[in-house]
Short mmCIF file of C-alpha atoms and ligand atoms in Angstrom, two decimals:
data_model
loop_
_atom_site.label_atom_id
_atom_site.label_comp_id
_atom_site.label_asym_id
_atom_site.label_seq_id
_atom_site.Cartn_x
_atom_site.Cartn_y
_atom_site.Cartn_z
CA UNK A 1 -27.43 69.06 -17.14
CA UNK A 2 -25.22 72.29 -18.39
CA UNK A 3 -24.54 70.09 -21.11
CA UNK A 4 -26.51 66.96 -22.32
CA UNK A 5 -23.12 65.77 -24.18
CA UNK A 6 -20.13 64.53 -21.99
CA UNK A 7 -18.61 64.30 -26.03
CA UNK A 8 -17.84 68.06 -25.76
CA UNK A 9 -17.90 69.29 -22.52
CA UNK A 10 -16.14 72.34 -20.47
CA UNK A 11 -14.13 70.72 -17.68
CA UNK A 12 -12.11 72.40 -14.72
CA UNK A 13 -9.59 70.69 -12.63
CA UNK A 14 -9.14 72.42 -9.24
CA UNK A 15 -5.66 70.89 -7.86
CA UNK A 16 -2.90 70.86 -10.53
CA UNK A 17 -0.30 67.57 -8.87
CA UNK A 18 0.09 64.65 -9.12
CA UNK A 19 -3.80 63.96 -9.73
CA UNK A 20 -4.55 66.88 -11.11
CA UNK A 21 -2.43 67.53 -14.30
CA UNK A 22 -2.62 63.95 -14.98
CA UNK A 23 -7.10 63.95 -14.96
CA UNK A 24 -6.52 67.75 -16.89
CA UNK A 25 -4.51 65.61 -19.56
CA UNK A 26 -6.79 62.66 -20.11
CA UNK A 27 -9.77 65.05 -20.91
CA UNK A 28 -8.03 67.51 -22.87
CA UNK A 29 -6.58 64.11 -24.80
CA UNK A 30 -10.51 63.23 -25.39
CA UNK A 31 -11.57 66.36 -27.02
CA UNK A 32 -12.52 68.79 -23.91
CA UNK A 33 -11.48 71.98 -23.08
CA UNK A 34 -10.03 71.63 -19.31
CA UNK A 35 -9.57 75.03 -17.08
CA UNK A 36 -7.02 74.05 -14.21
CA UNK A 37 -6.22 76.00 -11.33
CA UNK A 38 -4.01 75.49 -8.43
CA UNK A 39 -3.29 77.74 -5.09
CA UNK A 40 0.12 77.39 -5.82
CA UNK A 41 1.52 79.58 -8.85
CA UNK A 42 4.78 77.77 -9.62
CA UNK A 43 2.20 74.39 -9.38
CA UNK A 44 0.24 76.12 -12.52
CA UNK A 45 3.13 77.21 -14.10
CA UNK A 46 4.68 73.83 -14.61
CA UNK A 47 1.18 71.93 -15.72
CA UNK A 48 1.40 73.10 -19.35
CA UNK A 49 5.09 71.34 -19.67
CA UNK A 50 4.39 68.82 -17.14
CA UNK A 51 1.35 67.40 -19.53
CA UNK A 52 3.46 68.31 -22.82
CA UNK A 53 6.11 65.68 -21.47
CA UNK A 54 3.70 63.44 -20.31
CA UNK A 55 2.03 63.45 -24.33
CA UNK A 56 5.46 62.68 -25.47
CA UNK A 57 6.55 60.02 -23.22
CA UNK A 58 3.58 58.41 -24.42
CA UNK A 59 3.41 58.95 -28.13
CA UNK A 60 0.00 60.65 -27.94
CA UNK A 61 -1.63 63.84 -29.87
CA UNK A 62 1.29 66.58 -28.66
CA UNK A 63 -1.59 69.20 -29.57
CA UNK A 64 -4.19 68.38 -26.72
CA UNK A 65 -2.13 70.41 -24.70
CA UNK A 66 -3.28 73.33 -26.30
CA UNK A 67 -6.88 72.40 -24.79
CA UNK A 68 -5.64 73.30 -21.15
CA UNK A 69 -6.02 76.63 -20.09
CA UNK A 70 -3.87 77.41 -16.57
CA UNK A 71 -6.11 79.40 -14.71
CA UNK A 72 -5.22 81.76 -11.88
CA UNK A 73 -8.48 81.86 -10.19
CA UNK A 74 -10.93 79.70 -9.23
CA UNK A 75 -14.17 81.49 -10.01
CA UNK A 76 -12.85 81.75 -13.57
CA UNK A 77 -11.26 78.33 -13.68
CA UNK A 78 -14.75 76.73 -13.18
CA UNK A 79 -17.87 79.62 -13.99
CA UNK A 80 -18.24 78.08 -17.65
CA UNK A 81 -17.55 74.56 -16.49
CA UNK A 82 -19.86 71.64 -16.91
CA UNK A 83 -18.48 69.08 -14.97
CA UNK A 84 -15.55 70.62 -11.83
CA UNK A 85 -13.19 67.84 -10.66
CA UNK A 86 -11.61 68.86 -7.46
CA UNK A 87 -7.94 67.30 -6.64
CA UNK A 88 -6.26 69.12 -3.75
CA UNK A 89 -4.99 67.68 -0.35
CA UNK A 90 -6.76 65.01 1.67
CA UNK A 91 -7.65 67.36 3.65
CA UNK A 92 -11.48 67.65 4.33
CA UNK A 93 -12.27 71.28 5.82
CA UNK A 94 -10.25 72.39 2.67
CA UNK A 95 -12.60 70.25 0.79
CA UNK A 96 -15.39 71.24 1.82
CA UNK A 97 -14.20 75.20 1.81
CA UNK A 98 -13.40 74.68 -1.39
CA UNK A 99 -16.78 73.17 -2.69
CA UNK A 100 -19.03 75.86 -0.57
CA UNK A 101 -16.95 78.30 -2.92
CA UNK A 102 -16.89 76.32 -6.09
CA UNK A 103 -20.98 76.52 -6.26
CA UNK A 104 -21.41 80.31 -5.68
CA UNK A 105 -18.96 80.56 -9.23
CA UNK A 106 -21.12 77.85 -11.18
CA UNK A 107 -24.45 76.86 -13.13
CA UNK A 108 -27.08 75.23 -10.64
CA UNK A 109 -26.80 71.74 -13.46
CA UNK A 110 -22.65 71.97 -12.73
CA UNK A 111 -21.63 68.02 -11.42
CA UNK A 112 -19.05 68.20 -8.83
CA UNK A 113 -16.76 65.76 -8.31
CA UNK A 114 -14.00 65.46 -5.40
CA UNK A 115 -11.23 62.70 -6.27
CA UNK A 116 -10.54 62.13 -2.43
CA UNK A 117 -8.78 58.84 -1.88
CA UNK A 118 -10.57 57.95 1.08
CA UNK A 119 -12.32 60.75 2.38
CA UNK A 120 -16.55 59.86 2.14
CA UNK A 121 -17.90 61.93 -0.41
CA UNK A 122 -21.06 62.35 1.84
CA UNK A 123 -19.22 64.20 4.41
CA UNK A 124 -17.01 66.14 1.75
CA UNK A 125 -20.44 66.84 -0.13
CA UNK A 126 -22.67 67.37 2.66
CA UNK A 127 -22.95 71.72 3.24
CA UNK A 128 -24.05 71.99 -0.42
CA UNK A 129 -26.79 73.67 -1.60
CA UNK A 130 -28.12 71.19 -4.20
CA UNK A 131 -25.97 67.76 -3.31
CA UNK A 132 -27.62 65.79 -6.00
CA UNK A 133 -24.99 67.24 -8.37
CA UNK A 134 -22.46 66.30 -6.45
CA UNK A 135 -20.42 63.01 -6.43
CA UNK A 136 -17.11 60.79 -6.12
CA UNK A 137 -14.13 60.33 -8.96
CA UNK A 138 -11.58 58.33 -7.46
CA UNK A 139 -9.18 57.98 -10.68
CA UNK A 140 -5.49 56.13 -9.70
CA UNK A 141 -2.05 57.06 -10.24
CA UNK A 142 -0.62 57.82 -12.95
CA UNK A 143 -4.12 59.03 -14.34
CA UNK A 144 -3.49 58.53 -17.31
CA UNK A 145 -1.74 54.81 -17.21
CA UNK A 146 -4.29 53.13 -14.81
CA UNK A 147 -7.67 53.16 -16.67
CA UNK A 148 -10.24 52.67 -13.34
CA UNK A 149 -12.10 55.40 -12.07
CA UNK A 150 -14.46 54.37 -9.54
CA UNK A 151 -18.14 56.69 -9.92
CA UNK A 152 -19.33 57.21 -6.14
CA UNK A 153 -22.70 58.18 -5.54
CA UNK A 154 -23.84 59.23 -2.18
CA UNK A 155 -27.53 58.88 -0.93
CA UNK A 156 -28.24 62.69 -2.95
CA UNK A 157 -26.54 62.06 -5.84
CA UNK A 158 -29.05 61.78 -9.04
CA UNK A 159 -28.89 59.29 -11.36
CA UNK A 160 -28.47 61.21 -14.38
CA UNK A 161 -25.60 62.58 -12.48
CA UNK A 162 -24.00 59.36 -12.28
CA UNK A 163 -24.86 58.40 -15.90
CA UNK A 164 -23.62 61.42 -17.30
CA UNK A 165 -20.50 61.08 -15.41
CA UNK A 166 -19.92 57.76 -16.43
CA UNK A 167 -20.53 57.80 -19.87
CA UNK A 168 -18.06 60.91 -19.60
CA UNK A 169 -15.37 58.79 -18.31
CA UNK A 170 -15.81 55.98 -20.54
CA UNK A 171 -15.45 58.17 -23.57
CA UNK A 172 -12.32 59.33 -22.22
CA UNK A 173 -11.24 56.19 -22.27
CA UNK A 174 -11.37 55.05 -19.00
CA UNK A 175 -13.49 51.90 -16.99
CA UNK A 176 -16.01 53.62 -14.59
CA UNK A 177 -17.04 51.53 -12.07
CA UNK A 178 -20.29 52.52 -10.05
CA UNK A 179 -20.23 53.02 -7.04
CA UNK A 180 -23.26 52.63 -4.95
CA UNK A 181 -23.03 53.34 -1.78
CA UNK A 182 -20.61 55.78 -0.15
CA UNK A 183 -18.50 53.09 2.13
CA UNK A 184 -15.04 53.52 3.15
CA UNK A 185 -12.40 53.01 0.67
CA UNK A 186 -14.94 52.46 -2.20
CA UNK A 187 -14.68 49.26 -3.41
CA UNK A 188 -10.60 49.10 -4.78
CA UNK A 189 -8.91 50.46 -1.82
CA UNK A 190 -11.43 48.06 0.33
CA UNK A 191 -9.82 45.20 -1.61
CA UNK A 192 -6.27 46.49 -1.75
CA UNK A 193 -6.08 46.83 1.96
CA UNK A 194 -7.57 43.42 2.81
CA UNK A 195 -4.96 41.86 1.10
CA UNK A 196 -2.20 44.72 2.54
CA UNK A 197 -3.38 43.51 5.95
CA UNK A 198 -3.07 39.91 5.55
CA UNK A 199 0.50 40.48 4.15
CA UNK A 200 1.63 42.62 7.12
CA UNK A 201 0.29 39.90 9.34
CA UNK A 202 2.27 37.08 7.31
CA UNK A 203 5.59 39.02 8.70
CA UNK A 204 4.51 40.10 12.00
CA UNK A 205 3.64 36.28 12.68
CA UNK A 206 7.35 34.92 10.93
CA UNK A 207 5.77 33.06 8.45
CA UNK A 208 8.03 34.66 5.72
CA UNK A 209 9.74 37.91 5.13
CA UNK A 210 8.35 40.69 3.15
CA UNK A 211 10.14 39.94 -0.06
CA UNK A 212 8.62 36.49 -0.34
CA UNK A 213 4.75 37.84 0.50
CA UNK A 214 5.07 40.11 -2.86
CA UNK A 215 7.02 37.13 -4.76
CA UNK A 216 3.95 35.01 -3.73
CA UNK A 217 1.76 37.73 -5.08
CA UNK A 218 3.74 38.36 -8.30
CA UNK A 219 4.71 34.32 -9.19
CA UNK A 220 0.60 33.27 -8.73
CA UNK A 221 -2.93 34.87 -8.53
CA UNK A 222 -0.92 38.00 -9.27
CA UNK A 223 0.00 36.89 -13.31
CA UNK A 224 -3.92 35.65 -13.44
CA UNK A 225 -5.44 38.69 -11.92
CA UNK A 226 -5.81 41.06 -15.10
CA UNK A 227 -8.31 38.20 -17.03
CA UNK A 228 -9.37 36.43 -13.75
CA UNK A 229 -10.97 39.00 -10.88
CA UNK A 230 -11.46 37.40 -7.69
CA UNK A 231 -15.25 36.43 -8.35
CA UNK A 232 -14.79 35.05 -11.56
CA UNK A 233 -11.86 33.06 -9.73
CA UNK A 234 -14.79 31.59 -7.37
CA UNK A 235 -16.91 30.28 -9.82
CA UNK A 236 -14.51 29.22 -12.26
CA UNK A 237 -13.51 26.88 -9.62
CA UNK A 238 -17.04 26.56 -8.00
CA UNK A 239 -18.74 28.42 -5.18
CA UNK A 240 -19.19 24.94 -3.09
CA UNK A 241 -15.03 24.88 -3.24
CA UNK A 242 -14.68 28.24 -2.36
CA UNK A 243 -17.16 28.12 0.98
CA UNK A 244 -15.18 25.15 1.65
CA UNK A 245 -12.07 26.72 1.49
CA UNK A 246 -13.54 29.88 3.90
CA UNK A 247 -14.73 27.46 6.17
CA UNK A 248 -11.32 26.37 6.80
CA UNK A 249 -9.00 29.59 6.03
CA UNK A 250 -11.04 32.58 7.51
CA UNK A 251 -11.00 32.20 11.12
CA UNK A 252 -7.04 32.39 10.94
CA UNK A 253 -6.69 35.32 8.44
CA UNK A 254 -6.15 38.57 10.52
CA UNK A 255 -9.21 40.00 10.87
CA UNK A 256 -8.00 42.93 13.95
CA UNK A 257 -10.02 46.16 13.25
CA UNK A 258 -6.98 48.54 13.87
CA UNK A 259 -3.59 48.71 11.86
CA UNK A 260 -1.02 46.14 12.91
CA UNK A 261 1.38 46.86 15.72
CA UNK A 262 4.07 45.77 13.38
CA UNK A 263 3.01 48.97 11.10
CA UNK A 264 2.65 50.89 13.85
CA UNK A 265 6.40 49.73 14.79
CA UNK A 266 7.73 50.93 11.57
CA UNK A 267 6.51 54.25 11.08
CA UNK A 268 7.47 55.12 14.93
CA UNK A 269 11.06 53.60 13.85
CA UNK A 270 11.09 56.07 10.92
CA UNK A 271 11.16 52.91 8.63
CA UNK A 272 8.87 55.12 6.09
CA UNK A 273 9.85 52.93 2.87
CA UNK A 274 11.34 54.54 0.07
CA UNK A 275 10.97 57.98 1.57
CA UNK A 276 14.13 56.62 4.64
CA UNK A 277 15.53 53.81 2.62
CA UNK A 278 13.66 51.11 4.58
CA UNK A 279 10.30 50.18 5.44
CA UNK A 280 9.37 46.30 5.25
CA UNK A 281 12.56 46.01 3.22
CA UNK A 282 15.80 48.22 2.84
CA UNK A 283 15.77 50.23 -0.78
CA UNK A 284 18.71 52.26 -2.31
CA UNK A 285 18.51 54.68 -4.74
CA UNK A 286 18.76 52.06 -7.69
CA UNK A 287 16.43 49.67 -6.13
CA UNK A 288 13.86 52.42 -5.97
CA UNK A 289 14.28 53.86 -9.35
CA UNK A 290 14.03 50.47 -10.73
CA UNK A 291 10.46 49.71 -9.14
CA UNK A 292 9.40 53.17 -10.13
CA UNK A 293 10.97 52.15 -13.46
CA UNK A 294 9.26 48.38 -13.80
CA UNK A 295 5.89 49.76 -13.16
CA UNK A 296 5.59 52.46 -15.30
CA UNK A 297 6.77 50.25 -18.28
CA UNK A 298 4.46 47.61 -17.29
CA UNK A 299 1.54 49.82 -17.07
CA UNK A 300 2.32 51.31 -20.41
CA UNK A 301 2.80 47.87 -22.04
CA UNK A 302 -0.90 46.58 -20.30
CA UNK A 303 -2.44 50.20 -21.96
CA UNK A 304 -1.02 48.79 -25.90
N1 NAD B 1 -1.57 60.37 -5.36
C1 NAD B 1 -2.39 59.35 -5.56
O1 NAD B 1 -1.97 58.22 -5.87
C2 NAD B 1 -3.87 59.56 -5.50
C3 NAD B 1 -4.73 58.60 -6.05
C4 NAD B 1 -6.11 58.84 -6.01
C5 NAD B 1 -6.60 59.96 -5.39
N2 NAD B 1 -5.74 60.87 -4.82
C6 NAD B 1 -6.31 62.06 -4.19
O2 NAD B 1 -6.22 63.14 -5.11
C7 NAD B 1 -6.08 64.37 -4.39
C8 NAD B 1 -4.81 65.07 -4.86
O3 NAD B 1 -3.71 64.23 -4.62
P1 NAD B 1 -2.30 64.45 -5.34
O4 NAD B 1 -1.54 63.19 -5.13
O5 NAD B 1 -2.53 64.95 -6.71
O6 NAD B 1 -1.69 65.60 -4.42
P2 NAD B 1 -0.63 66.74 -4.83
O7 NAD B 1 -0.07 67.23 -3.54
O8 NAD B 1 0.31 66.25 -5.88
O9 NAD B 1 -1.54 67.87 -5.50
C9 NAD B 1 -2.44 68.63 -4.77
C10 NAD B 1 -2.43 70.02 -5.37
O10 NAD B 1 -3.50 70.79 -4.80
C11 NAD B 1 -3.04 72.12 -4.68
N3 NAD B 1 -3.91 72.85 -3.75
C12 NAD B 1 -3.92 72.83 -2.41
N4 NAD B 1 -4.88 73.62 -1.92
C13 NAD B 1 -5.51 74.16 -3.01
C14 NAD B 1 -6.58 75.07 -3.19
N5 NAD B 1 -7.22 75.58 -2.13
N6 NAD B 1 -6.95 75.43 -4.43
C15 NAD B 1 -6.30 74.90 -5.50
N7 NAD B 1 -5.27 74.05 -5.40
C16 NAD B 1 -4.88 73.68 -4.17
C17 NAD B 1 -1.59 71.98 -4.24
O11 NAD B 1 -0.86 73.17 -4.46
C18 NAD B 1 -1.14 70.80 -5.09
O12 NAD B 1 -0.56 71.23 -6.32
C19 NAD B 1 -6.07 63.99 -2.91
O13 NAD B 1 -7.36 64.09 -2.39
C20 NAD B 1 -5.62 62.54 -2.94
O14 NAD B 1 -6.01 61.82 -1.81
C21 NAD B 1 -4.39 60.70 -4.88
#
């Protein structure tokens, strides 16, 4: 390992957006020194101010700003760099470029970590010259509000890799989950799209409309969720009740491999969501800012 101490280690972000800036900030707020580079100058420009505003919004140390350095070019932005976290487009050729590139510019003990959203780290990871370095960081949006970051490994990964890149995480503040096997979605998109797909089939069958699948969310297992995770949930009511339950429920939950027609409908209607004003419900301007609005205080008021 370039360094055996995730406590003080050199970190470079490749992506500075959404993602990005936001995983730059949380390690520069634990102590690191964070490179950052993007492909786009006025992108790189903005990080610095983008973080700064960020610090304040949030009453944190205004000063770990100053442990960012904006970095025009990559083989700078990651040649001293322990630990590289890439977060540019899904797009996986650029990926991939991107890493072939990355590990001519750094030391053969560098980790490398893509923060994809779904893309398999196996295929992202797979033209490298030593792969056991190499692994997944999915972190979620904001960064530096949600605290999950879900550690993939793929079948070359090593496991001091993995440890180091947990224990990194976790002293950053954040709850690293392992992942051990590179499947689709990891593990929390995998769970947030079962239960996306069963409430797109609620409408599409007329059982209710969209606004009363999320109330049903919200008003019940949503309000237990954050002490009681689905598994706990089973065996706090008993296994035996739950196979009952399944042997009754599962054969009519939607369980079609592709997306749902009804989807399908909506996007070819334009009904994008917020981005046209409708999707599974109309939103105006209001309506929208005061989602945006609810979450982001409710995230901040779970992080106190
Ligand atoms: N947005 C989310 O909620 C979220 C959550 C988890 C993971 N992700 C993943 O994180 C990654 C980044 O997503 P985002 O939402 O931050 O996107 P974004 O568009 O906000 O940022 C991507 C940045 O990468 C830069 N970029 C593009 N090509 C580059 C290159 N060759 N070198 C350096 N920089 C380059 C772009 O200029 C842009 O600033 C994606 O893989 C995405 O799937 C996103």
């Amino acid at each position: 390992m370039a360094s055996e101490n995730p406590a003080a280690a050199r970190i470079a972000v490749i992506g500075a957006g959404l993602m990005g800036h936001g995983i730059a900030q949380v390690f520069a707020l634990a102590g690191h020194s964070v490179t950052i580079t993007d492909s786009v100058a006025a992108s790189l420009e903005a990080v610095k101010s983008r973080i700064s505003a960020n610090l304040r919004d949030l009453g944190e140390d205004a000063k770990a700003v100053e442990r960012v350095r904006p970095c025009a070019n990559l083989a700078e932005t990651v040649r001293d760099a322990d630990y590289v976290v890439e977060a540019v487009l899904e797009d996986l050729p650029l990926k991939q470029k991107l890493f072939g590139e990355i590990e001519r510019h750094v030391s053969p003990d560098t980790i490398l970590a893509s923060n994809t959203s779904v893309i398999p780290i196996t295929a992202i990871m797979q033209g490298l010259a030593r792969r056991e370095r190499a692994l997944g960081t999915h972190w979620w949006n904001p960064p530096f509000l949600v605290p999950l970051v879900e550690v993939i490994e793929t079948q070359w990964t090593s496991p001091q890799v993995v440890a180091w890149t947990v224990k990194l995480h976790e002293m950053a503040g954040k709850k690293p989950a392992h992942v051990k096997k590179d499947v689709t979605g990891f593990i929390g998109n995998r769970l947030q799209h079962a239960l996306w797909r069963e409430a797109i089939s609620l409408v599409e069958n007329g059982v209710c409309d969209a606004e009363t699948v999320d109330a049903v969310v919200k008003f019940s297992f949503g309000l237990r969720l954050p002490v009681l995770g689905p598994l706990e949930n089973a065996d706090l009511v008993g296994t035996d009740l739950t196979l009952a339950i399944h042997n009754i429920v599962l054969k009519d939950i939607d369980s079609r491999p592709g997306p749902s027609p009804y989807l399908q409908k909506l996007v070819a209607d334009g009904k994008l969501g917020f981005k046209s004003g409708e999707g599974f419900r109309k939103w105006n301007s209001e309506e929208q800012a005061a989602l945006r609005s609810a979450l982001v205080q409710h995230l901040k008021a779970m992080r106190d």
